[in-house]
Amino acid sequence: MKKSDLKKAENAAVLAVLIVVATLLPIIAREYATPVLNKLLNFVRTFFYIGLFSAWGVSVNKRVVQKQVRRYLLFVSALMVFWLFVRELRFRMVIDETALRFLWYCYYIPIVLIPMISVFVSLSLNRGESYRLPRAVKLLSLPCVALVLCVLTNELHQLVFRFPEGGFGADDDYSYGVLFYILTATVALMAAASFVIMLTKSSSLKNKKIMILPVVPYLIATLYFVLYALRSPVVWKYVGDVAVAWCLFFTGYFESCIQSGLIQSNTRYPDLFAASGGLSIQITDNDYNVHYKSANAGKISADDMRRARGEELILPDGKRLRTIDVNGGHAVWTEDVSGLINLHETLEFRSEELEERAAFLQLEYNRAREHKIVEEQNRLYDLLQSETQSQLDAINSLVEEYKSESDSEKKRGILARISVLGSYIKRRKNFVLSSKITADMLERAFAESARSLRLLGIKCTYLTDFEGGVSGSQLTAAYDFFEDVTETVLDEARFINVRVCFVGNELRANVMTDCTVDSAELCRRYERLSVQSDADGTMFILPLGKGGDGR
């Protein structure tokens, strides 16, 4: 036998002995005691049972999990204490005949209500903690309450008990009215219904052996009341106190439902922990002495348990130790986190790999970016060089000429020509590097070239007369055309005027000079170029195409 089962058996045996002693006290007092001792022993017996049913109510409040059932059983405990207290008042303390009769009527409050509550409890058996009886079922209490009120008001109608006319008569000088038989049938029907419902609920349990527990007190109670009704001498002499018997039978019935598991309770910790094979949990007292533990619970030192209260503790075997405070001690359990630890280590390793990979890719990206920058710079340099190669070659020739020239005036002219070519190269570079070429850029280019031409004594004017609708390639072509004309007339001209404007819907670049030069090379370079010469000078007209957007 398990230790917990042995302890239960010992407690039950002690309780049974006390009940037997309390049952024999009236017989001993009646046969052998003096009147004073008789009264004292009866007081002891009564208050023993009041204490017994009160203690049972307290234990129910601690053990029963389902809130609704707990309230019902507490009410039953209160009714039992009330019955015994009223009975003690009637037999020991009250002498008024009307009060005695009313106290007797009060007996029927627990006689009717306890079977009714037993039906409600039976309907709640084997249910969840949050289960509540339907409202329609609770309406069954209305007839029972009505019967109780009829008993309490019997003096007005005498439909329950009938007394002789003109007085109350003695306690046994009465007969039964129609409501008494209805009341008796109702109580018997409710007791039977509770028993049948209990059997139905018990049949759903896996362990059929525990069904015998609630059946035993019911069968004993049935036998008792049958023998009592038949006025058996043994029953009347030794256990003739119906109030105590009634309370003991129903207490035994409810307690057997608790012990069998039909009424959910929190007292079967040893069975719970024995069945918890997949858990590793222990219940300790405040000093961390283990009282209950599951089969899989390993040995944990008290120091580790204390440390786990303030911080998360990982044991060497890869288990996380957790604790919470419970009433009177602590709950301690372990969680196997070895898989999580391995996963964490794997993730850390992968994270380091990814960081190294990211650093390598960043290095590759930086190298590729630098390479692209160099490539783009070289492309732009090559583009600029190809666009201005002739000017660069001219500058190289002028530099050599400048080195060999000794005349300062000629040197000044050479530098002025270099300045003109350099201004074009500078502005042409801006055209190459700019993402968008605008009319302002073209005007600034003309302005800088004009300033350089003044060094050679050439007056240069310019005008741009257009708004939007001009592409960057058209503006670049206009500036290139101006530079080619300027280089062609540079030795002869003293005046150059350039104008870029729309004629109709076509953009044109007009360059007018005050000299006449050979324009064959320009005509070969620009197929659509038209040249108009007279005594005043030459007009170079180049159509640049229709208006457009973008570069």
XYZ file of C-alpha atoms in Angstrom:
551
model
C 0.000 0.000 0.000
C 1.238 3.473 -0.833
C 2.230 5.755 1.986
C -0.519 8.240 1.092
C -3.170 5.491 0.992
C -1.990 4.153 4.349
C -2.294 7.586 5.916
C -5.828 7.959 4.537
C -6.789 4.582 5.974
C -5.412 5.559 9.387
C -7.352 8.840 9.394
C -10.555 7.053 8.350
C -10.114 4.485 11.137
C -9.600 7.174 13.764
C -12.676 9.039 12.543
C -14.775 5.853 12.586
C -13.731 5.132 16.174
C -14.672 8.662 17.229
C -18.084 8.361 15.568
C -18.703 5.004 17.301
C -17.748 6.530 20.643
C -20.032 9.503 20.007
C -22.861 7.086 19.108
C -22.402 5.093 22.317
C -22.245 8.159 24.573
C -26.069 8.560 24.870
C -26.434 4.855 25.748
C -23.694 5.091 28.383
C -25.171 8.300 29.733
C -28.684 6.839 29.845
C -27.668 3.582 31.535
C -24.835 4.467 33.863
C -24.399 8.225 34.301
C -25.918 10.625 36.793
C -28.315 13.309 35.456
C -25.561 15.940 35.449
C -23.102 13.637 33.711
C -25.829 12.543 31.296
C -26.421 16.115 30.249
C -22.661 16.758 29.948
C -22.095 13.688 27.765
C -24.944 14.686 25.470
C -23.439 18.171 25.148
C -20.058 16.617 24.271
C -21.678 14.368 21.678
C -23.619 17.212 20.044
C -20.671 19.556 19.837
C -18.460 16.727 18.556
C -20.778 16.344 15.578
C -21.055 20.119 15.101
C -17.258 20.289 15.093
C -17.046 17.280 12.756
C -19.382 18.735 10.115
C -17.820 22.201 10.487
C -14.354 20.745 9.972
C -15.626 18.838 6.950
C -16.944 22.110 5.510
C -13.555 23.776 6.071
C -11.770 20.885 4.352
C -14.215 21.020 1.442
C -13.427 24.714 1.004
C -9.725 23.860 0.727
C -9.990 20.715 -1.376
C -12.811 21.062 -3.900
C -11.689 22.734 -7.112
C -14.992 23.390 -8.867
C -16.365 26.654 -7.497
C -20.063 25.800 -7.902
C -19.790 22.388 -6.219
C -17.689 23.886 -3.431
C -20.438 26.378 -2.654
C -23.078 23.652 -2.645
C -21.098 21.471 -0.231
C -20.385 24.417 2.064
C -24.129 25.065 2.158
C -24.735 21.401 3.035
C -22.192 21.663 5.874
C -23.930 24.794 7.155
C -27.358 23.048 7.034
C -26.000 20.099 9.047
C -24.544 22.381 11.725
C -27.801 24.351 11.749
C -29.843 21.140 12.239
C -27.759 19.934 15.162
C -27.745 23.364 16.762
C -31.548 23.693 16.431
C -31.999 20.185 17.841
C -29.803 21.037 20.830
C -31.829 24.181 21.494
C -35.066 22.207 21.346
C -33.984 19.477 23.741
C -31.719 21.384 26.128
C -32.514 25.096 26.265
C -36.057 26.023 25.136
C -39.221 25.249 27.150
C -41.850 27.382 25.404
C -44.271 25.062 23.591
C -44.703 27.325 20.508
C -40.933 27.798 20.179
C -40.397 24.067 20.551
C -42.872 23.376 17.778
C -41.221 25.932 15.457
C -37.742 24.496 16.167
C -39.138 21.087 15.240
C -40.430 22.517 11.952
C -36.919 23.869 11.284
C -35.678 20.266 11.093
C -37.291 20.059 7.662
C -35.116 22.823 6.225
C -32.053 20.523 5.972
C -34.230 17.427 5.431
C -35.589 18.935 2.181
C -32.679 21.095 1.007
C -29.816 18.610 1.479
C -31.288 16.038 -1.004
C -32.036 18.874 -3.404
C -28.425 20.066 -3.256
C -27.223 16.488 -3.677
C -29.048 16.426 -7.025
C -27.298 19.644 -8.061
C -23.932 18.195 -6.976
C -24.572 14.939 -8.870
C -25.363 16.922 -12.023
C -22.024 18.711 -11.600
C -19.962 15.544 -11.146
C -17.101 14.878 -13.528
C -17.366 18.401 -14.985
C -14.810 21.126 -15.564
C -13.900 23.796 -13.017
C -15.894 26.497 -14.789
C -19.061 24.417 -15.254
C -22.307 26.005 -14.070
C -25.721 24.375 -13.890
C -28.260 25.657 -16.420
C -30.756 28.121 -15.023
C -33.661 25.788 -15.858
C -32.178 23.121 -13.544
C -31.891 25.591 -10.680
C -35.618 26.292 -10.991
C -36.160 22.834 -9.428
C -35.330 24.475 -6.108
C -38.599 26.441 -6.166
C -40.877 23.457 -5.218
C -38.462 22.476 -2.438
C -38.421 25.978 -1.012
C -42.225 26.042 -1.226
C -42.434 22.783 0.752
C -40.115 24.183 3.429
C -42.272 27.304 3.724
C -45.368 25.115 4.039
C -43.774 23.275 6.958
C -42.721 26.499 8.681
C -46.260 27.899 8.309
C -47.999 24.654 9.244
C -49.780 26.336 12.190
C -51.792 28.374 9.702
C -53.064 25.532 7.539
C -51.984 22.187 9.124
C -51.547 20.597 5.690
C -48.271 18.970 6.740
C -49.002 17.985 10.357
C -52.473 17.898 11.916
C -52.906 18.502 15.641
C -56.021 18.062 17.789
C -58.487 20.924 17.837
C -58.070 23.410 20.596
C -54.358 22.844 21.207
C -51.041 21.604 19.971
C -51.095 18.331 21.915
C -48.064 16.243 22.705
C -45.223 15.661 20.259
C -46.623 12.314 19.183
C -50.281 13.450 19.246
C -50.546 14.445 15.573
C -51.328 12.989 12.152
C -49.945 13.668 8.691
C -51.498 15.950 6.090
C -51.318 15.619 2.334
C -48.270 17.889 2.046
C -46.270 15.607 4.354
C -46.590 12.749 1.885
C -45.686 15.054 -0.987
C -42.663 16.263 0.984
C -41.582 12.691 1.820
C -41.979 11.590 -1.788
C -40.032 14.627 -3.001
C -37.140 13.953 -0.610
C -37.035 10.256 -1.531
C -37.246 11.090 -5.241
C -34.407 13.610 -5.039
C -32.211 11.193 -3.074
C -32.864 8.462 -5.637
C -32.284 10.868 -8.548
C -28.984 11.961 -7.047
C -27.919 8.328 -6.707
C -28.916 7.431 -10.294
C -27.146 10.471 -11.729
C -24.068 9.602 -9.689
C -24.061 6.049 -11.113
C -24.376 7.451 -14.640
C -21.444 9.800 -14.068
C -19.367 7.021 -12.481
C -19.813 4.763 -15.522
C -17.697 7.167 -17.590
C -14.650 6.710 -15.351
C -11.878 4.404 -16.483
C -11.411 2.876 -13.022
C -14.751 1.096 -12.395
C -13.645 -0.024 -8.928
C -14.063 3.443 -7.467
C -17.802 3.346 -8.305
C -18.312 1.351 -5.105
C -17.269 4.288 -2.926
C -20.382 6.487 -3.463
C -22.656 3.408 -3.553
C -21.725 2.189 -0.051
C -23.062 5.153 1.972
C -26.231 5.246 -0.142
C -26.966 1.549 0.449
C -26.256 1.872 4.195
C -28.579 4.882 4.384
C -31.345 2.985 2.563
C -31.025 0.029 4.921
C -30.979 2.324 7.938
C -34.161 4.199 7.056
C -35.995 0.997 6.127
C -35.121 -0.504 9.537
C -35.975 2.744 11.253
C -39.379 2.823 9.536
C -39.951 -0.776 10.670
C -39.027 0.300 14.215
C -36.167 -2.177 14.535
C -35.207 -2.354 18.240
C -31.497 -2.367 17.473
C -31.719 0.764 15.287
C -34.010 2.618 17.680
C -31.886 1.794 20.712
C -28.352 2.290 19.415
C -28.554 4.588 16.357
C -31.948 6.170 16.699
C -30.728 9.761 16.180
C -32.094 10.405 12.674
C -30.544 13.890 12.422
C -27.003 12.619 13.009
C -27.555 9.577 10.773
C -28.959 11.769 7.992
C -25.963 14.114 8.180
C -23.421 11.273 8.375
C -24.870 9.451 5.365
C -24.859 12.525 3.124
C -21.391 13.546 4.340
C -20.147 10.035 3.532
C -21.814 10.200 0.116
C -20.224 13.529 -0.809
C -16.844 12.554 0.634
C -16.837 9.299 -1.360
C -17.462 11.331 -4.528
C -14.454 13.475 -3.630
C -12.223 10.489 -2.900
C -13.289 8.695 -6.096
C -12.495 11.731 -8.222
C -16.071 12.414 -9.293
C -15.789 15.732 -7.476
C -12.536 17.366 -8.513
C -10.186 18.080 -5.617
C -6.601 19.101 -5.122
C -5.677 16.495 -2.514
C -4.441 13.624 -4.681
C -0.943 14.996 -5.083
C 0.860 11.658 -4.697
C -1.290 10.091 -7.434
C -0.865 13.162 -9.596
C 2.914 13.136 -9.326
C 3.066 9.372 -9.811
C 1.089 9.728 -13.033
C 3.156 12.681 -14.270
C 5.771 10.573 -16.005
C 6.593 13.175 -18.620
C 7.151 16.006 -16.146
C 10.044 16.893 -13.910
C 8.453 18.767 -11.020
C 8.815 18.816 -7.244
C 6.919 20.427 -4.371
C 9.034 21.572 -1.431
C 8.428 23.333 1.863
C 9.869 26.746 2.677
C 13.236 25.145 3.531
C 13.348 23.344 0.165
C 12.736 19.901 1.614
C 11.036 17.830 -1.097
C 7.587 16.444 -0.216
C 6.243 15.442 -3.641
C 8.043 14.780 -6.888
C 7.265 13.225 -10.233
C 8.918 10.068 -11.499
C 11.220 11.958 -13.861
C 12.307 14.559 -11.295
C 16.058 14.461 -10.807
C 17.957 15.357 -7.677
C 18.374 19.116 -7.311
C 20.293 20.721 -4.504
C 18.613 23.232 -2.211
C 21.269 25.815 -3.155
C 20.348 25.523 -6.833
C 16.663 25.888 -5.942
C 17.396 29.089 -4.005
C 19.489 30.496 -6.833
C 16.713 29.769 -9.324
C 14.339 32.085 -7.418
C 16.253 35.191 -8.393
C 17.656 34.289 -11.799
C 17.330 31.850 -14.647
C 19.537 28.872 -13.866
C 20.794 26.442 -16.519
C 21.947 23.129 -15.082
C 24.958 21.278 -16.507
C 22.731 18.686 -18.204
C 21.097 21.359 -20.367
C 17.955 21.807 -18.272
C 16.561 25.134 -17.098
C 15.547 25.233 -13.422
C 12.435 27.266 -12.568
C 10.709 27.917 -9.239
C 7.564 29.660 -8.061
C 6.286 30.275 -4.560
C 3.192 28.344 -3.520
C 1.255 28.289 -0.279
C 3.618 26.817 2.317
C 6.587 26.217 0.038
C 7.794 26.205 -3.543
C 7.108 24.461 -6.818
C 10.328 23.493 -8.588
C 10.557 22.106 -12.088
C 13.025 21.725 -14.917
C 12.632 22.301 -18.633
C 14.846 20.506 -21.116
C 16.367 23.331 -23.149
C 19.363 21.400 -24.459
C 17.879 21.531 -27.944
C 17.428 25.303 -27.631
C 20.991 25.675 -26.343
C 22.330 23.675 -29.288
C 20.183 25.717 -31.628
C 21.441 28.929 -30.028
C 25.040 27.827 -30.444
C 24.340 26.891 -34.063
C 22.717 30.271 -34.663
C 25.684 32.047 -33.089
C 28.049 30.089 -35.341
C 25.895 30.888 -38.383
C 25.756 34.514 -37.294
C 29.541 34.694 -37.172
C 29.702 33.057 -40.605
C 27.197 35.554 -41.969
C 29.107 38.463 -40.432
C 32.324 37.259 -42.047
C 30.481 36.714 -45.336
C 28.940 40.180 -45.101
C 32.343 41.733 -44.417
C 33.805 39.869 -47.392
C 30.919 40.947 -49.653
C 31.311 44.539 -48.437
C 34.997 44.398 -49.291
C 34.171 42.972 -52.713
C 31.559 45.667 -53.211
C 33.996 48.435 -52.236
C 36.593 47.063 -54.610
C 34.068 46.764 -57.427
C 32.814 50.267 -56.670
C 36.317 51.706 -56.756
C 36.931 49.835 -59.988
C 33.726 51.223 -61.507
C 34.648 54.724 -60.383
C 38.056 54.416 -62.006
C 36.458 52.980 -65.132
C 33.949 55.827 -65.285
C 36.659 58.383 -64.690
C 38.735 56.868 -67.463
C 35.697 56.783 -69.752
C 34.950 60.437 -69.084
C 38.593 61.343 -69.504
C 38.742 59.459 -72.793
C 35.484 61.102 -73.882
C 36.732 64.560 -72.962
C 40.043 63.910 -74.614
C 38.381 62.684 -77.788
C 36.068 65.697 -77.845
C 38.914 68.207 -77.330
C 41.851 66.396 -78.919
C 42.332 68.970 -81.622
C 42.436 71.797 -79.064
C 44.878 69.844 -76.921
C 47.147 69.284 -79.907
C 46.892 72.978 -80.762
C 47.825 73.930 -77.227
C 50.873 71.616 -77.342
C 51.996 73.283 -80.588
C 51.439 76.743 -79.093
C 53.427 75.782 -76.004
C 56.386 74.711 -78.158
C 56.051 77.896 -80.175
C 55.949 79.938 -76.996
C 59.160 78.312 -75.785
C 61.016 79.182 -78.986
C 59.640 82.723 -79.326
C 61.643 85.591 -77.943
C 59.360 88.483 -78.814
C 57.272 89.356 -75.773
C 54.397 90.719 -77.820
C 54.147 87.525 -79.772
C 54.441 85.516 -76.589
C 51.475 87.465 -75.235
C 49.471 86.608 -78.356
C 50.387 82.943 -78.020
C 49.206 82.894 -74.382
C 45.978 84.597 -75.420
C 45.322 81.880 -78.015
C 46.114 79.207 -75.416
C 43.609 80.927 -73.086
C 40.908 80.768 -75.767
C 41.510 77.059 -76.335
C 41.725 76.407 -72.587
C 38.423 78.141 -71.948
C 36.754 75.896 -74.485
C 38.337 72.754 -72.983
C 37.232 73.783 -69.473
C 33.647 74.490 -70.485
C 33.480 71.439 -72.725
C 34.521 69.325 -69.740
C 31.526 70.656 -67.796
C 29.259 69.627 -70.665
C 30.686 66.097 -70.583
C 30.427 65.668 -66.808
C 26.996 67.231 -66.338
C 23.934 65.018 -66.140
C 21.811 67.816 -67.590
C 22.992 70.621 -69.867
C 21.018 73.866 -69.559
C 20.843 77.211 -71.374
C 22.631 78.868 -68.417
C 25.620 76.556 -68.926
C 25.773 77.573 -72.577
C 25.629 81.292 -71.707
C 28.428 80.912 -69.138
C 30.516 79.041 -71.706
C 30.002 81.866 -74.253
C 30.854 84.447 -71.570
C 34.151 82.788 -70.648
C 35.154 82.347 -74.274
C 34.309 86.036 -74.853
C 36.624 87.084 -72.027
C 39.462 85.020 -73.473
C 38.926 86.508 -76.959
C 39.318 90.024 -75.568
C 42.945 89.124 -74.783
C 43.440 88.910 -78.553
C 41.608 92.185 -79.130
C 38.514 90.424 -80.458
C 35.174 91.698 -79.311
C 32.659 88.884 -78.787
C 28.944 89.192 -78.130
C 26.401 86.407 -77.642
C 22.645 85.901 -77.315
C 20.532 82.859 -76.455
C 16.906 83.356 -77.295
C 14.900 80.231 -76.433
C 12.982 78.767 -73.495
C 12.853 75.021 -72.900
C 12.352 72.388 -75.551
C 16.103 72.232 -76.286
C 18.147 69.102 -75.785
C 21.602 68.948 -74.241
C 23.098 67.602 -77.457
C 21.788 70.652 -79.341
C 23.359 73.039 -76.817
C 26.643 71.122 -77.002
C 26.572 71.213 -80.779
C 25.966 74.994 -80.641
C 29.030 75.535 -78.467
C 31.215 73.212 -80.578
C 30.109 75.044 -83.706
C 30.949 78.429 -82.108
C 34.422 77.140 -81.152
C 35.140 75.770 -84.650
C 34.142 79.062 -86.283
C 36.174 81.028 -83.724
C 39.307 78.951 -84.348
C 38.814 79.382 -88.126
C 38.570 83.219 -88.002
C 40.848 83.741 -85.016
C 43.706 85.310 -87.022
C 41.490 87.645 -89.108
C 38.436 88.628 -87.084
C 38.134 91.587 -84.764
C 34.480 91.019 -84.008
C 32.460 87.832 -83.418
C 28.757 87.631 -82.651
C 26.988 84.370 -81.818
C 23.250 83.885 -81.510
C 21.335 80.669 -80.675
C 17.596 80.964 -81.281
C 14.576 79.393 -82.903
C 13.671 80.160 -86.474
C 10.232 78.740 -86.935
C 10.318 75.535 -84.941
C 13.988 74.806 -85.651
C 16.910 75.802 -83.447
C 19.750 77.592 -85.231
C 23.259 78.739 -84.287
C 24.330 81.904 -86.152
C 27.962 83.131 -85.927
C 28.774 86.432 -87.632
C 32.286 87.809 -88.086
C 33.766 90.951 -89.663
C 36.111 89.065 -91.958
C 36.111 86.756 -94.897
C 37.885 83.405 -94.600
C 38.066 80.068 -96.379
C 35.143 78.020 -94.979
C 35.702 74.824 -96.990
C 36.857 72.858 -93.933
C 33.816 73.974 -91.922
C 31.482 72.964 -94.722
C 33.021 69.506 -94.865
C 32.555 69.152 -91.119
C 28.994 70.484 -91.014
C 26.890 69.268 -93.929
C 23.965 71.588 -93.230
C 26.135 74.667 -92.736
C 25.365 77.673 -94.917
C 27.863 80.517 -95.329
C 26.922 84.003 -96.429
C 29.770 86.483 -97.211
C 29.769 90.128 -98.271
C 31.967 93.192 -97.924
C 31.050 93.547 -94.224
C 31.911 90.025 -93.177
C 30.693 86.456 -93.110
C 27.554 84.806 -91.605
C 27.779 81.128 -90.633
C 24.340 79.519 -90.165
C 23.964 75.975 -88.748
C 20.526 74.348 -88.229
C 20.530 72.292 -85.015
C 17.246 70.481 -85.507
C 13.781 70.818 -84.070
C 13.169 71.451 -80.383
C 13.539 68.391 -78.087
C 13.703 67.363 -74.428
C 16.582 65.983 -72.465
C 20.238 65.832 -73.236
